[in-house]
Amino acid sequence: MLATAGAAALLLAGCGKPPEATVDIRPVRVMVLHGSDVDVNAEFSGEVRARIESRLGFRVGGKIVARKVDVGTLVKKGQVLMQLDPQDLQLSQAQGMAALRAAETNRDLARAELKRYQELREKNFVSQTVLDTKESAFKSAQASVDSAMAAYRGQANQAGYATLVADIDGVVTSVDAEVGQVVAAGTPVVRVAKTGEKEIVIGLPEDKVDVLRRIPDVRVRLWASPQQSVAGTIREISPVADPSTRTYTVKVSIPDSLADAKLGMTAVVQFASKTATPQLKVPLTALFYEKSASSVWVVENGAVKLVPVTIGGAAGNDLVLSSGVKDGQTVVTAGVNLLKPGQKVKILGDDLAAKPAAKPAAAPAAAPAAASAAMSASAAEASK
């Protein structure tokens, strides 16, 4: 019985199909070459800021007793932002007023005496010397009044400086002091950004400043709405590098048409210049070096072939190919060192790749049926 079962197994094995030969298909990443006349293409992230932002502070020192605005408050020109305790300033103003009144009293007395002595001089009761003395006393008293008046106006202005008002229409972007804090004269306590023109502030590395300075084509887009791109204008390039980042601050003005730009948003500034003829660019990973020659793998009909190329220069992280390939060809960009001429490849991410056809489900069932029949025949033979 065991011999019969072994023979049946050998019979079934002999009836099976020989294994199919497997084809080595390499997965690769590719790119389609498209000529572009963009020579320099550099992008830098920056921040949307107001072109004019004022750091406001009190002209006098004192204790803050009131804060009228918060961050984000829209303010108008002349609107009150903060107030200091005005008591000491009002006392100084009162002191100035008292000094002015005293000077005016002395002046009025000197004027009256001068008038009397002028009448006496007309009657020749006093000498000219005495009259000149009275005239000099009156002029000195008038000068004292002028000095006291100037001092009083200055102290009145000081009292008015206890109230901090906005000098432009804008929005409050920062509040740097709170009620109860004692501040010195000139200390910034509120920042107000002027509504209207905005700009983007970016930092350029040292090796890019001179090149990008001469590029007229500047495009700006917001990170929040990347599909909208507008033209920008370089307004200012700092002549000194930032001591902490070692980059040069560049301010790019943006038009009012970019209405979605809000203060503090992230934006991208793109610099691009055009060449006379279109250029074909590939990443560094697409180059295959062999025997001091540079080549690329071109995909045709699902297989690759090695094509020698000439490198015309570098453009950022890409290489410019001056000859060897043409527009529209598909070039391998990853896995170039594992390929050989004529090898079949599978493009990663290609949704149009054909899927292998499924085998019929009835074929595997034939073998169990044949085995069952053989075992039945063996059992009948053994019973005899």
PDB file of C-alpha atoms in Angstrom, residues 68-251:
ATOM      1  CA  LYS A  68      -6.503 101.502  27.261  1.00  0.00           C
ATOM      2  CA  VAL A  69      -5.583  98.969  24.538  1.00  0.00           C
ATOM      3  CA  ASP A  70      -4.712  95.298  24.064  1.00  0.00           C
ATOM      4  CA  VAL A  71      -2.745  93.436  21.418  1.00  0.00           C
ATOM      5  CA  GLY A  72      -4.724  93.473  18.170  1.00  0.00           C
ATOM      6  CA  THR A  73      -6.679  96.634  18.994  1.00  0.00           C
ATOM      7  CA  LEU A  74      -7.298  98.887  15.993  1.00  0.00           C
ATOM      8  CA  VAL A  75      -6.449 102.471  16.952  1.00  0.00           C
ATOM      9  CA  LYS A  76      -6.920 105.845  15.323  1.00  0.00           C
ATOM     10  CA  LYS A  77      -4.543 108.785  15.336  1.00  0.00           C
ATOM     11  CA  GLY A  78      -4.855 110.655  18.654  1.00  0.00           C
ATOM     12  CA  GLN A  79      -6.461 107.739  20.527  1.00  0.00           C
ATOM     13  CA  VAL A  80      -5.289 107.294  24.144  1.00  0.00           C
ATOM     14  CA  LEU A  81      -3.120 104.215  24.673  1.00  0.00           C
ATOM     15  CA  MET A  82      -1.740 104.586  28.226  1.00  0.00           C
ATOM     16  CA  GLN A  83      -1.635 107.130  31.042  1.00  0.00           C
ATOM     17  CA  LEU A  84       0.862 107.992  33.776  1.00  0.00           C
ATOM     18  CA  ASP A  85       0.153 109.329  37.239  1.00  0.00           C
ATOM     19  CA  PRO A  86      -0.006 113.093  36.486  1.00  0.00           C
ATOM     20  CA  GLN A  87       0.190 114.391  40.081  1.00  0.00           C
ATOM     21  CA  ASP A  88       3.861 115.370  40.140  1.00  0.00           C
ATOM     22  CA  LEU A  89       3.662 116.843  36.661  1.00  0.00           C
ATOM     23  CA  GLN A  90       0.612 118.908  37.588  1.00  0.00           C
ATOM     24  CA  LEU A  91       2.428 120.262  40.645  1.00  0.00           C
ATOM     25  CA  SER A  92       5.347 121.313  38.457  1.00  0.00           C
ATOM     26  CA  GLN A  93       2.906 123.003  36.126  1.00  0.00           C
ATOM     27  CA  ALA A  94       1.347 124.891  39.047  1.00  0.00           C
ATOM     28  CA  GLN A  95       4.805 125.949  40.177  1.00  0.00           C
ATOM     29  CA  GLY A  96       5.532 127.299  36.734  1.00  0.00           C
ATOM     30  CA  MET A  97       2.289 129.236  36.718  1.00  0.00           C
ATOM     31  CA  ALA A  98       3.130 130.846  40.081  1.00  0.00           C
ATOM     32  CA  ALA A  99       6.578 131.852  38.834  1.00  0.00           C
ATOM     33  CA  LEU A 100       4.993 133.392  35.734  1.00  0.00           C
ATOM     34  CA  ARG A 101       2.539 135.440  37.781  1.00  0.00           C
ATOM     35  CA  ALA A 102       5.334 136.716  40.020  1.00  0.00           C
ATOM     36  CA  ALA A 103       7.356 137.769  36.984  1.00  0.00           C
ATOM     37  CA  GLU A 104       4.349 139.520  35.464  1.00  0.00           C
ATOM     38  CA  THR A 105       3.765 141.426  38.728  1.00  0.00           C
ATOM     39  CA  ASN A 106       7.383 142.653  38.796  1.00  0.00           C
ATOM     40  CA  ARG A 107       7.111 143.657  35.153  1.00  0.00           C
ATOM     41  CA  ASP A 108       3.914 145.636  35.728  1.00  0.00           C
ATOM     42  CA  LEU A 109       5.588 147.462  38.635  1.00  0.00           C
ATOM     43  CA  ALA A 110       8.641 148.259  36.526  1.00  0.00           C
ATOM     44  CA  ARG A 111       6.403 149.554  33.722  1.00  0.00           C
ATOM     45  CA  ALA A 112       4.520 151.862  36.103  1.00  0.00           C
ATOM     46  CA  GLU A 113       7.742 153.263  37.539  1.00  0.00           C
ATOM     47  CA  LEU A 114       9.145 153.798  34.069  1.00  0.00           C
ATOM     48  CA  LYS A 115       6.031 155.748  33.092  1.00  0.00           C
ATOM     49  CA  ARG A 116       6.250 158.010  36.163  1.00  0.00           C
ATOM     50  CA  TYR A 117       9.925 158.706  35.637  1.00  0.00           C
ATOM     51  CA  GLN A 118       9.288 159.516  31.979  1.00  0.00           C
ATOM     52  CA  GLU A 119       6.795 162.187  33.099  1.00  0.00           C
ATOM     53  CA  LEU A 120       9.296 163.538  35.623  1.00  0.00           C
ATOM     54  CA  ARG A 121      11.986 163.660  32.960  1.00  0.00           C
ATOM     55  CA  GLU A 122       9.717 165.688  30.710  1.00  0.00           C
ATOM     56  CA  LYS A 123       9.485 168.235  33.515  1.00  0.00           C
ATOM     57  CA  ASN A 124      13.245 168.015  34.059  1.00  0.00           C
ATOM     58  CA  PHE A 125      12.773 166.821  37.659  1.00  0.00           C
ATOM     59  CA  VAL A 126      15.091 163.782  37.216  1.00  0.00           C
ATOM     60  CA  SER A 127      18.176 163.206  35.194  1.00  0.00           C
ATOM     61  CA  GLN A 128      18.443 161.051  32.098  1.00  0.00           C
ATOM     62  CA  THR A 129      20.585 158.537  33.985  1.00  0.00           C
ATOM     63  CA  VAL A 130      17.784 157.763  36.407  1.00  0.00           C
ATOM     64  CA  LEU A 131      15.358 157.326  33.491  1.00  0.00           C
ATOM     65  CA  ASP A 132      17.771 154.929  31.754  1.00  0.00           C
ATOM     66  CA  THR A 133      17.962 152.865  34.942  1.00  0.00           C
ATOM     67  CA  LYS A 134      14.179 152.515  35.067  1.00  0.00           C
ATOM     68  CA  GLU A 135      14.047 151.546  31.402  1.00  0.00           C
ATOM     69  CA  SER A 136      16.664 148.860  32.038  1.00  0.00           C
ATOM     70  CA  ALA A 137      14.706 147.548  35.027  1.00  0.00           C
ATOM     71  CA  PHE A 138      11.554 147.292  32.916  1.00  0.00           C
ATOM     72  CA  LYS A 139      13.314 145.382  30.144  1.00  0.00           C
ATOM     73  CA  SER A 140      14.790 142.982  32.702  1.00  0.00           C
ATOM     74  CA  ALA A 141      11.362 142.415  34.197  1.00  0.00           C
ATOM     75  CA  GLN A 142       9.917 141.731  30.726  1.00  0.00           C
ATOM     76  CA  ALA A 143      12.675 139.204  30.038  1.00  0.00           C
ATOM     77  CA  SER A 144      11.847 137.498  33.331  1.00  0.00           C
ATOM     78  CA  VAL A 145       8.235 137.212  32.196  1.00  0.00           C
ATOM     79  CA  ASP A 146       9.295 135.680  28.886  1.00  0.00           C
ATOM     80  CA  SER A 147      11.500 133.165  30.697  1.00  0.00           C
ATOM     81  CA  ALA A 148       8.763 132.265  33.155  1.00  0.00           C
ATOM     82  CA  MET A 149       6.285 131.900  30.279  1.00  0.00           C
ATOM     83  CA  ALA A 150       8.602 129.480  28.431  1.00  0.00           C
ATOM     84  CA  ALA A 151       9.158 127.467  31.619  1.00  0.00           C
ATOM     85  CA  TYR A 152       5.431 127.280  32.248  1.00  0.00           C
ATOM     86  CA  ARG A 153       4.704 126.093  28.704  1.00  0.00           C
ATOM     87  CA  GLY A 154       7.390 123.451  29.012  1.00  0.00           C
ATOM     88  CA  GLN A 155       5.943 122.185  32.282  1.00  0.00           C
ATOM     89  CA  ALA A 156       2.448 122.239  30.753  1.00  0.00           C
ATOM     90  CA  ASN A 157       3.737 120.074  27.919  1.00  0.00           C
ATOM     91  CA  GLN A 158       5.309 117.731  30.452  1.00  0.00           C
ATOM     92  CA  ALA A 159       1.945 117.340  32.129  1.00  0.00           C
ATOM     93  CA  GLY A 160       0.364 116.557  28.766  1.00  0.00           C
ATOM     94  CA  TYR A 161       2.985 113.887  28.103  1.00  0.00           C
ATOM     95  CA  ALA A 162       1.455 111.836  30.912  1.00  0.00           C
ATOM     96  CA  THR A 163      -1.061 110.644  28.297  1.00  0.00           C
ATOM     97  CA  LEU A 164       0.322 108.445  25.505  1.00  0.00           C
ATOM     98  CA  VAL A 165      -1.643 108.723  22.262  1.00  0.00           C
ATOM     99  CA  ALA A 166      -1.302 106.989  18.880  1.00  0.00           C
ATOM    100  CA  ASP A 167       0.370 109.098  16.226  1.00  0.00           C
ATOM    101  CA  ILE A 168      -0.848 106.941  13.303  1.00  0.00           C
ATOM    102  CA  ASP A 169      -3.816 104.792  12.330  1.00  0.00           C
ATOM    103  CA  GLY A 170      -2.838 101.186  12.912  1.00  0.00           C
ATOM    104  CA  VAL A 171      -3.054  98.064  15.019  1.00  0.00           C
ATOM    105  CA  VAL A 172      -1.396  97.326  18.359  1.00  0.00           C
ATOM    106  CA  THR A 173       1.147  94.534  17.853  1.00  0.00           C
ATOM    107  CA  SER A 174       2.744  94.458  21.305  1.00  0.00           C
ATOM    108  CA  VAL A 175       2.208  95.778  24.833  1.00  0.00           C
ATOM    109  CA  ASP A 176       5.492  95.920  26.744  1.00  0.00           C
ATOM    110  CA  ALA A 177       4.365  97.482  30.058  1.00  0.00           C
ATOM    111  CA  GLU A 178       1.497  97.063  32.499  1.00  0.00           C
ATOM    112  CA  VAL A 179      -0.406  99.146  35.037  1.00  0.00           C
ATOM    113  CA  GLY A 180       1.647  99.833  38.161  1.00  0.00           C
ATOM    114  CA  GLN A 181       4.988  99.664  36.384  1.00  0.00           C
ATOM    115  CA  VAL A 182       7.346 102.632  36.706  1.00  0.00           C
ATOM    116  CA  VAL A 183       8.972 103.471  33.390  1.00  0.00           C
ATOM    117  CA  ALA A 184      11.707 105.872  32.409  1.00  0.00           C
ATOM    118  CA  ALA A 185      11.326 108.503  29.747  1.00  0.00           C
ATOM    119  CA  GLY A 186      11.597 107.022  26.269  1.00  0.00           C
ATOM    120  CA  THR A 187      11.046 103.389  27.299  1.00  0.00           C
ATOM    121  CA  PRO A 188       8.938 101.623  24.592  1.00  0.00           C
ATOM    122  CA  VAL A 189       5.653 100.458  26.110  1.00  0.00           C
ATOM    123  CA  VAL A 190       3.404  99.903  23.060  1.00  0.00           C
ATOM    124  CA  ARG A 191       4.055  98.912  19.437  1.00  0.00           C
ATOM    125  CA  VAL A 192       1.685 100.124  16.749  1.00  0.00           C
ATOM    126  CA  ALA A 193       1.916  98.914  13.138  1.00  0.00           C
ATOM    127  CA  LYS A 194       0.597 101.306  10.532  1.00  0.00           C
ATOM    128  CA  THR A 195      -2.246  99.949   8.445  1.00  0.00           C
ATOM    129  CA  GLY A 196      -1.562  99.882   4.729  1.00  0.00           C
ATOM    130  CA  GLU A 197       1.615  98.786   2.994  1.00  0.00           C
ATOM    131  CA  LYS A 198       3.118  95.498   4.127  1.00  0.00           C
ATOM    132  CA  GLU A 199       6.414  93.793   3.415  1.00  0.00           C
ATOM    133  CA  ILE A 200       8.130  90.448   3.894  1.00  0.00           C
ATOM    134  CA  VAL A 201      11.365  90.230   5.837  1.00  0.00           C
ATOM    135  CA  ILE A 202      13.764  87.418   4.929  1.00  0.00           C
ATOM    136  CA  GLY A 203      17.403  86.590   5.575  1.00  0.00           C
ATOM    137  CA  LEU A 204      19.835  85.882   2.720  1.00  0.00           C
ATOM    138  CA  PRO A 205      23.032  83.871   3.256  1.00  0.00           C
ATOM    139  CA  GLU A 206      26.373  85.481   2.548  1.00  0.00           C
ATOM    140  CA  ASP A 207      26.988  83.608  -0.712  1.00  0.00           C
ATOM    141  CA  LYS A 208      23.599  84.570  -2.198  1.00  0.00           C
ATOM    142  CA  VAL A 209      23.399  88.313  -1.553  1.00  0.00           C
ATOM    143  CA  ASP A 210      25.349  89.563  -4.576  1.00  0.00           C
ATOM    144  CA  VAL A 211      23.684  87.104  -6.977  1.00  0.00           C
ATOM    145  CA  LEU A 212      20.098  87.655  -5.843  1.00  0.00           C
ATOM    146  CA  ARG A 213      20.544  91.415  -5.580  1.00  0.00           C
ATOM    147  CA  ARG A 214      20.583  91.667  -9.404  1.00  0.00           C
ATOM    148  CA  ILE A 215      17.522  89.485 -10.039  1.00  0.00           C
ATOM    149  CA  PRO A 216      14.476  91.581 -10.996  1.00  0.00           C
ATOM    150  CA  ASP A 217      11.920  88.760 -11.003  1.00  0.00           C
ATOM    151  CA  VAL A 218      10.763  88.322  -7.409  1.00  0.00           C
ATOM    152  CA  ARG A 219       7.598  86.369  -6.625  1.00  0.00           C
ATOM    153  CA  VAL A 220       5.840  86.169  -3.272  1.00  0.00           C
ATOM    154  CA  ARG A 221       3.302  83.664  -1.987  1.00  0.00           C
ATOM    155  CA  LEU A 222       1.794  82.945   1.395  1.00  0.00           C
ATOM    156  CA  TRP A 223       2.199  79.595   3.091  1.00  0.00           C
ATOM    157  CA  ALA A 224      -1.534  79.694   3.877  1.00  0.00           C
ATOM    158  CA  SER A 225      -2.452  80.136   0.179  1.00  0.00           C
ATOM    159  CA  PRO A 226       0.408  78.763  -1.961  1.00  0.00           C
ATOM    160  CA  GLN A 227      -1.663  78.846  -5.145  1.00  0.00           C
ATOM    161  CA  GLN A 228      -1.661  82.665  -5.167  1.00  0.00           C
ATOM    162  CA  SER A 229       1.624  84.211  -6.279  1.00  0.00           C
ATOM    163  CA  VAL A 230       2.217  87.945  -6.772  1.00  0.00           C
ATOM    164  CA  ALA A 231       5.154  90.072  -7.846  1.00  0.00           C
ATOM    165  CA  GLY A 232       7.265  91.661  -5.133  1.00  0.00           C
ATOM    166  CA  THR A 233       9.880  94.406  -5.058  1.00  0.00           C
ATOM    167  CA  ILE A 234      13.114  94.423  -3.095  1.00  0.00           C
ATOM    168  CA  ARG A 235      12.915  97.601  -1.024  1.00  0.00           C
ATOM    169  CA  GLU A 236      15.921  97.288   1.226  1.00  0.00           C
ATOM    170  CA  ILE A 237      18.979  95.061   1.671  1.00  0.00           C
ATOM    171  CA  SER A 238      20.874  95.456   4.914  1.00  0.00           C
ATOM    172  CA  PRO A 239      24.580  96.265   4.391  1.00  0.00           C
ATOM    173  CA  VAL A 240      25.488  94.501   7.649  1.00  0.00           C
ATOM    174  CA  ALA A 241      24.908  90.849   8.524  1.00  0.00           C
ATOM    175  CA  ASP A 242      22.805  89.974  11.539  1.00  0.00           C
ATOM    176  CA  PRO A 243      25.211  89.144  14.400  1.00  0.00           C
ATOM    177  CA  SER A 244      23.193  86.126  15.549  1.00  0.00           C
ATOM    178  CA  THR A 245      22.153  84.484  12.250  1.00  0.00           C
ATOM    179  CA  ARG A 246      24.950  85.826  10.008  1.00  0.00           C
ATOM    180  CA  THR A 247      22.390  86.533   7.293  1.00  0.00           C
ATOM    181  CA  TYR A 248      21.561  89.779   5.550  1.00  0.00           C
ATOM    182  CA  THR A 249      18.083  91.158   6.195  1.00  0.00           C
ATOM    183  CA  VAL A 250      16.080  91.834   3.026  1.00  0.00           C
ATOM    184  CA  LYS A 251      12.714  93.607   2.929  1.00  0.00           C
TER     185      LYS A 251
END
